[in-house]
Amino acid sequence: EKTKNDSRMKVAEAYVQILYDIELADVARRQIDIDSAQVARLEAFVKNGKAAEAELSQQKATLANSRLTATQADNNYRLAILTLTQLLELPTPDGFTILRPTQEELDAISTGSVMGPDAIYAEALSIKPEILSEQLKLKGSEHSIKIAQAANYPSLYLSGNLGTNYYTTSGFNSDGFGTQLKNNFSQAIGLNLSVPIFNRFKTRNNIRSARIDLENQKLTLDNTKKNLYQEIQKVYYNALNAQAKEKSSEEAMLSSKDAFALTQAKYENGKATITEFNESKNNYLKSESDLIQARYENLYQHALIEFYRGKELVF
């Protein structure tokens, strides 16, 4: 079950990576649209003598870089799809798609409360397979002590046997085979009581070893619990950080969007250079990418919290 959980987490990571790469590809295509519009605008200006060829060439180079970025984003998306289909052991990624969470679902996660680590840990203790496994091993160690102690007790054996035989002696007449088997038939039953007195301290040493194994298993169980709690603490604080990061990233994106809109208006009125325009555009698109990363990191961390509570990894 622990191995299954590890596989589930890998699938969840791959799924979130696909969502992230889809969004980045969308951002890259929007960048192409913006740069294409500016190239078309500059081409018209060059024809009318309102812009220099150098400015047009610079913007064409920017458009080429945007197309390269989009190509890389599409390739990352395809590789992410391939990773997930391989984890699912599908024969081919062709035709494979995923369901994207709605904006309402994402908003609910970004504004929802996060359960504390102690409450999560209390639920996880009774359901996580690594804890249950160590608890079962602890019970086995307790029984091992009883098994070792059993060598101190007397042992009573009950035995029984049935037998017959046939024989001949050279120079003498013998009874027939069937007669001998009948006449020589014998029965026996016996009881044997064995009382342990001294076996060179073997039993004592076995009991001590079993008790040491029990104490080691208790330590192993405690360490497993500590590791689980540390994992939950890490996920909890990652979830808090991701939630705060998404909020700040959204504020930064809105500010960058407004700044880009102002710079674009200034550029179209001839009060800003193409370099200033591209710098503002890149800041805006970068803030969008940062928001996407924060949003899906928040989604993944909140899903992990529910997973430690024993719920399925559902997005």
Short mmCIF file of C-alpha atoms in Angstrom, two decimals:
data_model
loop_
_atom_site.label_atom_id
_atom_site.label_comp_id
_atom_site.label_asym_id
_atom_site.label_seq_id
_atom_site.Cartn_x
_atom_site.Cartn_y
_atom_site.Cartn_z
CA GLU A 1 0.00 0.00 0.00
CA LYS A 2 2.95 2.31 0.69
CA THR A 3 4.25 1.59 -2.82
CA LYS A 4 0.83 2.38 -4.25
CA ASN A 5 0.82 5.70 -2.40
CA ASP A 6 4.24 6.56 -3.80
CA SER A 7 2.93 5.84 -7.31
CA ARG A 8 -0.13 7.99 -6.68
CA MET A 9 2.08 10.91 -5.68
CA LYS A 10 4.20 10.54 -8.81
CA VAL A 11 1.06 10.56 -10.95
CA ALA A 12 -0.20 13.66 -9.12
CA GLU A 13 3.12 15.44 -9.69
CA ALA A 14 3.01 14.57 -13.38
CA TYR A 15 -0.57 15.81 -13.66
CA VAL A 16 0.24 19.16 -12.04
CA GLN A 17 3.27 19.51 -14.30
CA ILE A 18 1.00 19.10 -17.33
CA LEU A 19 -1.31 21.83 -16.02
CA TYR A 20 1.66 24.11 -15.51
CA ASP A 21 3.05 23.45 -18.98
CA ILE A 22 -0.36 24.03 -20.60
CA GLU A 23 -0.61 27.44 -18.98
CA LEU A 24 2.95 28.35 -19.97
CA ALA A 25 2.19 27.38 -23.57
CA ASP A 26 -0.88 29.65 -23.49
CA VAL A 27 1.25 32.52 -22.18
CA ALA A 28 3.80 31.91 -24.92
CA ARG A 29 1.11 32.06 -27.59
CA ARG A 30 -0.24 35.32 -26.17
CA GLN A 31 3.28 36.69 -26.38
CA ILE A 32 3.40 35.75 -30.06
CA ASP A 33 0.10 37.54 -30.67
CA ILE A 34 1.40 40.71 -29.03
CA ASP A 35 4.72 40.63 -30.89
CA SER A 36 3.03 39.81 -34.21
CA ALA A 37 0.72 42.80 -33.82
CA GLN A 38 3.69 45.04 -33.13
CA VAL A 39 5.59 43.73 -36.16
CA ALA A 40 2.57 44.44 -38.37
CA ARG A 41 2.24 47.90 -36.85
CA LEU A 42 5.94 48.69 -37.38
CA GLU A 43 5.83 47.42 -40.96
CA ALA A 44 3.07 49.93 -41.66
CA PHE A 45 5.07 52.67 -39.95
CA VAL A 46 8.19 51.83 -41.97
CA LYS A 47 6.23 52.10 -45.19
CA ASN A 48 4.97 55.52 -44.11
CA GLY A 49 8.40 56.60 -42.95
CA LYS A 50 7.34 56.83 -39.30
CA ALA A 51 9.70 54.09 -38.05
CA ALA A 52 13.20 52.92 -38.83
CA GLU A 53 14.10 49.58 -40.35
CA ALA A 54 16.30 48.84 -37.35
CA GLU A 55 13.31 49.12 -35.04
CA LEU A 56 11.35 46.71 -37.24
CA SER A 57 14.25 44.26 -37.31
CA GLN A 58 14.51 44.40 -33.54
CA GLN A 59 10.83 43.57 -33.18
CA LYS A 60 11.06 40.74 -35.72
CA ALA A 61 13.89 39.27 -33.65
CA THR A 62 11.68 39.55 -30.57
CA LEU A 63 8.88 37.76 -32.43
CA ALA A 64 11.28 34.98 -33.45
CA ASN A 65 12.33 34.51 -29.83
CA SER A 66 8.69 34.38 -28.77
CA ARG A 67 8.02 31.66 -31.34
CA LEU A 68 11.03 29.73 -30.04
CA THR A 69 9.71 30.05 -26.49
CA ALA A 70 6.31 28.78 -27.63
CA THR A 71 7.93 25.83 -29.40
CA GLN A 72 9.84 24.92 -26.25
CA ALA A 73 6.67 25.28 -24.17
CA ASP A 74 4.75 22.98 -26.51
CA ASN A 75 7.57 20.44 -26.37
CA ASN A 76 7.61 20.56 -22.55
CA TYR A 77 3.87 19.98 -22.57
CA ARG A 78 4.22 16.94 -24.85
CA LEU A 79 6.99 15.52 -22.64
CA ALA A 80 4.82 16.04 -19.55
CA ILE A 81 1.99 14.15 -21.25
CA LEU A 82 4.43 11.37 -22.12
CA THR A 83 5.63 11.14 -18.51
CA LEU A 84 2.10 10.77 -17.19
CA THR A 85 1.07 8.18 -19.78
CA GLN A 86 4.19 6.16 -19.00
CA LEU A 87 3.35 6.24 -15.29
CA LEU A 88 -0.14 5.03 -16.19
CA GLU A 89 1.48 2.39 -18.44
CA LEU A 90 -0.52 3.47 -21.47
CA PRO A 91 0.81 2.19 -24.80
CA THR A 92 0.97 5.64 -26.41
CA PRO A 93 0.33 9.28 -25.47
CA ASP A 94 -1.56 9.88 -28.73
CA GLY A 95 -5.03 11.21 -28.07
CA PHE A 96 -4.43 11.50 -24.33
CA THR A 97 -5.82 14.62 -22.65
CA ILE A 98 -6.47 15.72 -19.08
CA LEU A 99 -9.30 17.56 -17.42
CA ARG A 100 -8.25 21.00 -16.21
CA PRO A 101 -9.65 22.30 -12.90
CA THR A 102 -12.13 25.13 -13.17
CA GLN A 103 -11.30 28.63 -12.03
CA GLU A 104 -13.87 28.26 -9.24
CA GLU A 105 -12.01 25.20 -7.93
CA LEU A 106 -8.68 27.03 -8.04
CA ASP A 107 -10.17 30.06 -6.29
CA ALA A 108 -11.60 27.85 -3.53
CA ILE A 109 -8.14 26.44 -2.85
CA SER A 110 -6.41 29.82 -2.89
CA THR A 111 -8.82 31.27 -0.32
CA GLY A 112 -9.56 28.17 1.77
CA SER A 113 -8.17 27.46 5.23
CA VAL A 114 -5.41 24.93 5.89
CA MET A 115 -5.82 22.27 8.59
CA GLY A 116 -3.08 22.33 11.22
CA PRO A 117 -0.31 19.68 11.22
CA ASP A 118 -1.35 18.15 14.56
CA ALA A 119 -4.89 17.47 13.33
CA ILE A 120 -3.58 16.02 10.07
CA TYR A 121 -1.10 13.84 11.97
CA ALA A 122 -3.81 12.50 14.28
CA GLU A 123 -5.78 11.30 11.25
CA ALA A 124 -2.73 9.98 9.42
CA LEU A 125 -1.58 7.77 12.31
CA SER A 126 -4.51 5.40 11.93
CA ILE A 127 -4.44 5.08 8.13
CA LYS A 128 -0.92 5.50 6.74
CA PRO A 129 0.43 2.09 5.64
CA GLU A 130 3.99 2.74 6.82
CA ILE A 131 2.69 3.23 10.38
CA LEU A 132 0.42 0.19 10.23
CA SER A 133 3.30 -1.89 8.87
CA GLU A 134 5.60 -1.01 11.76
CA GLN A 135 2.80 -1.62 14.29
CA LEU A 136 2.30 -5.12 12.89
CA LYS A 137 6.04 -5.75 13.11
CA LEU A 138 5.90 -4.64 16.76
CA LYS A 139 3.21 -7.21 17.50
CA GLY A 140 5.36 -9.82 15.77
CA SER A 141 8.29 -8.91 18.02
CA GLU A 142 6.10 -9.33 21.10
CA HIS A 143 5.12 -12.82 19.94
CA SER A 144 8.77 -13.64 19.26
CA ILE A 145 9.49 -13.12 22.98
CA LYS A 146 6.72 -15.57 23.90
CA ILE A 147 8.09 -18.07 21.40
CA ALA A 148 11.57 -17.78 22.93
CA GLN A 149 10.16 -18.11 26.47
CA ALA A 150 8.35 -21.29 25.49
CA ALA A 151 11.69 -23.12 25.57
CA ASN A 152 11.65 -22.80 29.39
CA TYR A 153 8.54 -24.96 29.72
CA PRO A 154 8.46 -28.80 29.85
CA SER A 155 7.48 -30.59 26.66
CA LEU A 156 5.20 -33.63 26.63
CA TYR A 157 5.35 -35.91 23.60
CA LEU A 158 2.83 -38.61 22.71
CA SER A 159 3.99 -41.29 20.28
CA GLY A 160 2.61 -44.47 18.85
CA ASN A 161 3.47 -47.05 16.21
CA LEU A 162 2.16 -50.14 14.49
CA GLY A 163 4.37 -52.76 12.86
CA THR A 164 4.79 -56.32 11.58
CA ASN A 165 7.45 -58.37 9.77
CA TYR A 166 8.20 -61.49 7.76
CA TYR A 167 11.39 -63.56 7.91
CA THR A 168 12.85 -66.91 6.88
CA THR A 169 15.71 -69.01 8.34
CA SER A 170 17.90 -71.18 6.14
CA GLY A 171 17.31 -74.90 6.79
CA PHE A 172 14.10 -74.40 8.78
CA ASN A 173 10.50 -74.30 7.73
CA SER A 174 8.82 -70.93 8.11
CA ASP A 175 5.19 -69.99 8.41
CA GLY A 176 3.57 -68.48 5.35
CA PHE A 177 3.90 -64.83 4.49
CA GLY A 178 0.33 -63.90 5.47
CA THR A 179 0.48 -65.90 8.67
CA GLN A 180 3.71 -64.23 9.75
CA LEU A 181 2.36 -60.77 9.05
CA LYS A 182 -0.64 -61.58 11.22
CA ASN A 183 1.27 -63.28 14.04
CA ASN A 184 4.06 -60.68 14.13
CA PHE A 185 1.75 -57.66 14.28
CA SER A 186 2.77 -55.33 17.14
CA GLN A 187 1.45 -52.10 18.65
CA ALA A 188 3.13 -49.55 20.91
CA ILE A 189 2.21 -46.22 22.57
CA GLY A 190 4.42 -43.99 24.64
CA LEU A 191 4.59 -40.72 26.56
CA ASN A 192 7.78 -38.70 26.91
CA LEU A 193 8.17 -35.73 29.26
CA SER A 194 11.15 -33.45 28.62
CA VAL A 195 12.04 -30.96 31.36
CA PRO A 196 14.60 -28.27 30.35
CA ILE A 197 17.36 -27.90 32.93
CA PHE A 198 20.38 -26.44 31.22
CA ASN A 199 21.14 -25.77 27.54
CA ARG A 200 24.20 -23.56 27.89
CA PHE A 201 22.04 -20.39 28.30
CA LYS A 202 20.70 -20.73 24.78
CA THR A 203 17.10 -20.07 25.87
CA ARG A 204 18.11 -17.15 28.06
CA ASN A 205 20.08 -15.57 25.21
CA ASN A 206 17.23 -16.11 22.74
CA ILE A 207 14.83 -14.35 25.12
CA ARG A 208 17.23 -11.45 25.55
CA SER A 209 17.70 -11.14 21.79
CA ALA A 210 13.93 -11.15 21.28
CA ARG A 211 13.52 -8.39 23.86
CA ILE A 212 16.25 -6.34 22.17
CA ASP A 213 14.46 -6.82 18.84
CA LEU A 214 11.26 -5.58 20.49
CA GLU A 215 12.98 -2.43 21.75
CA ASN A 216 14.54 -1.83 18.32
CA GLN A 217 11.13 -2.21 16.71
CA LYS A 218 9.67 0.31 19.16
CA LEU A 219 12.40 2.75 18.12
CA THR A 220 11.70 2.06 14.46
CA LEU A 221 7.99 2.75 14.99
CA ASP A 222 8.78 5.97 16.85
CA ASN A 223 11.13 7.10 14.06
CA THR A 224 8.51 6.29 11.44
CA LYS A 225 5.98 8.39 13.34
CA LYS A 226 8.48 11.24 13.65
CA ASN A 227 9.24 11.10 9.94
CA LEU A 228 5.53 11.15 9.15
CA TYR A 229 4.98 14.17 11.37
CA GLN A 230 7.93 15.97 9.79
CA GLU A 231 6.53 15.26 6.32
CA ILE A 232 3.14 16.62 7.38
CA GLN A 233 4.75 19.72 8.88
CA LYS A 234 6.63 20.31 5.64
CA VAL A 235 3.50 19.91 3.53
CA TYR A 236 1.54 22.18 5.88
CA TYR A 237 4.03 25.04 5.71
CA ASN A 238 4.51 24.52 1.98
CA ALA A 239 0.75 24.86 1.60
CA LEU A 240 0.74 28.09 3.62
CA ASN A 241 3.66 29.46 1.62
CA ALA A 242 2.08 28.44 -1.68
CA GLN A 243 -1.18 30.11 -0.72
CA ALA A 244 0.60 33.33 0.24
CA LYS A 245 2.80 33.16 -2.85
CA GLU A 246 -0.20 32.78 -5.12
CA LYS A 247 -1.85 35.82 -3.57
CA SER A 248 1.25 38.00 -3.90
CA SER A 249 1.89 36.69 -7.42
CA GLU A 250 -1.62 37.62 -8.44
CA GLU A 251 -1.15 41.14 -7.08
CA ALA A 252 2.17 41.42 -8.93
CA MET A 253 0.57 40.17 -12.14
CA LEU A 254 -2.25 42.72 -11.95
CA SER A 255 0.25 45.51 -11.35
CA SER A 256 2.41 44.36 -14.27
CA LYS A 257 -0.66 44.10 -16.47
CA ASP A 258 -1.65 47.67 -15.68
CA ALA A 259 1.91 48.86 -16.23
CA PHE A 260 2.04 47.10 -19.58
CA ALA A 261 -1.26 48.64 -20.65
CA LEU A 262 0.07 52.12 -19.81
CA THR A 263 3.39 51.47 -21.59
CA GLN A 264 1.56 50.14 -24.63
CA ALA A 265 -0.59 53.26 -24.78
CA LYS A 266 2.49 55.46 -24.43
CA TYR A 267 4.28 53.50 -27.15
CA GLU A 268 1.36 53.81 -29.54
CA ASN A 269 1.36 57.57 -28.94
CA GLY A 270 5.09 57.78 -29.56
CA LYS A 271 6.03 58.50 -25.95
CA ALA A 272 7.82 55.19 -25.28
CA THR A 273 10.44 53.25 -27.21
CA ILE A 274 10.08 49.72 -28.52
CA THR A 275 12.65 48.63 -25.92
CA GLU A 276 10.50 50.03 -23.11
CA PHE A 277 7.46 48.35 -24.64
CA ASN A 278 9.15 44.94 -24.80
CA GLU A 279 10.57 45.27 -21.30
CA SER A 280 7.12 46.03 -19.88
CA LYS A 281 5.60 43.19 -21.90
CA ASN A 282 8.21 40.73 -20.66
CA ASN A 283 7.64 41.79 -17.06
CA TYR A 284 3.93 41.23 -17.51
CA LEU A 285 4.37 37.79 -19.09
CA LYS A 286 6.89 36.78 -16.43
CA SER A 287 4.45 37.76 -13.71
CA GLU A 288 1.85 35.59 -15.43
CA SER A 289 4.27 32.65 -15.43
CA ASP A 290 5.06 33.21 -11.74
CA LEU A 291 1.35 33.25 -10.93
CA ILE A 292 0.79 30.01 -12.84
CA GLN A 293 3.62 28.31 -10.97
CA ALA A 294 2.34 29.52 -7.60
CA ARG A 295 -1.25 28.54 -8.43
CA TYR A 296 -0.44 24.93 -9.27
CA GLU A 297 2.06 24.58 -6.46
CA ASN A 298 -0.76 25.64 -4.15
CA LEU A 299 -3.07 23.12 -5.80
CA TYR A 300 -0.57 20.30 -5.35
CA GLN A 301 0.28 21.09 -1.72
CA HIS A 302 -3.39 21.24 -0.72
CA ALA A 303 -3.99 17.92 -2.47
CA LEU A 304 -1.11 16.43 -0.46
CA ILE A 305 -2.71 17.58 2.78
CA GLU A 306 -5.91 15.75 1.87
CA PHE A 307 -3.83 12.74 0.86
CA TYR A 308 -2.19 12.54 4.29
CA ARG A 309 -5.68 12.59 5.76
CA GLY A 310 -6.45 9.40 3.88
CA LYS A 311 -8.33 10.89 0.96
CA GLU A 312 -7.66 10.18 -2.70
CA LEU A 313 -5.41 12.51 -4.66
CA VAL A 314 -8.17 14.33 -6.54
CA PHE A 315 -7.78 17.64 -8.39
#
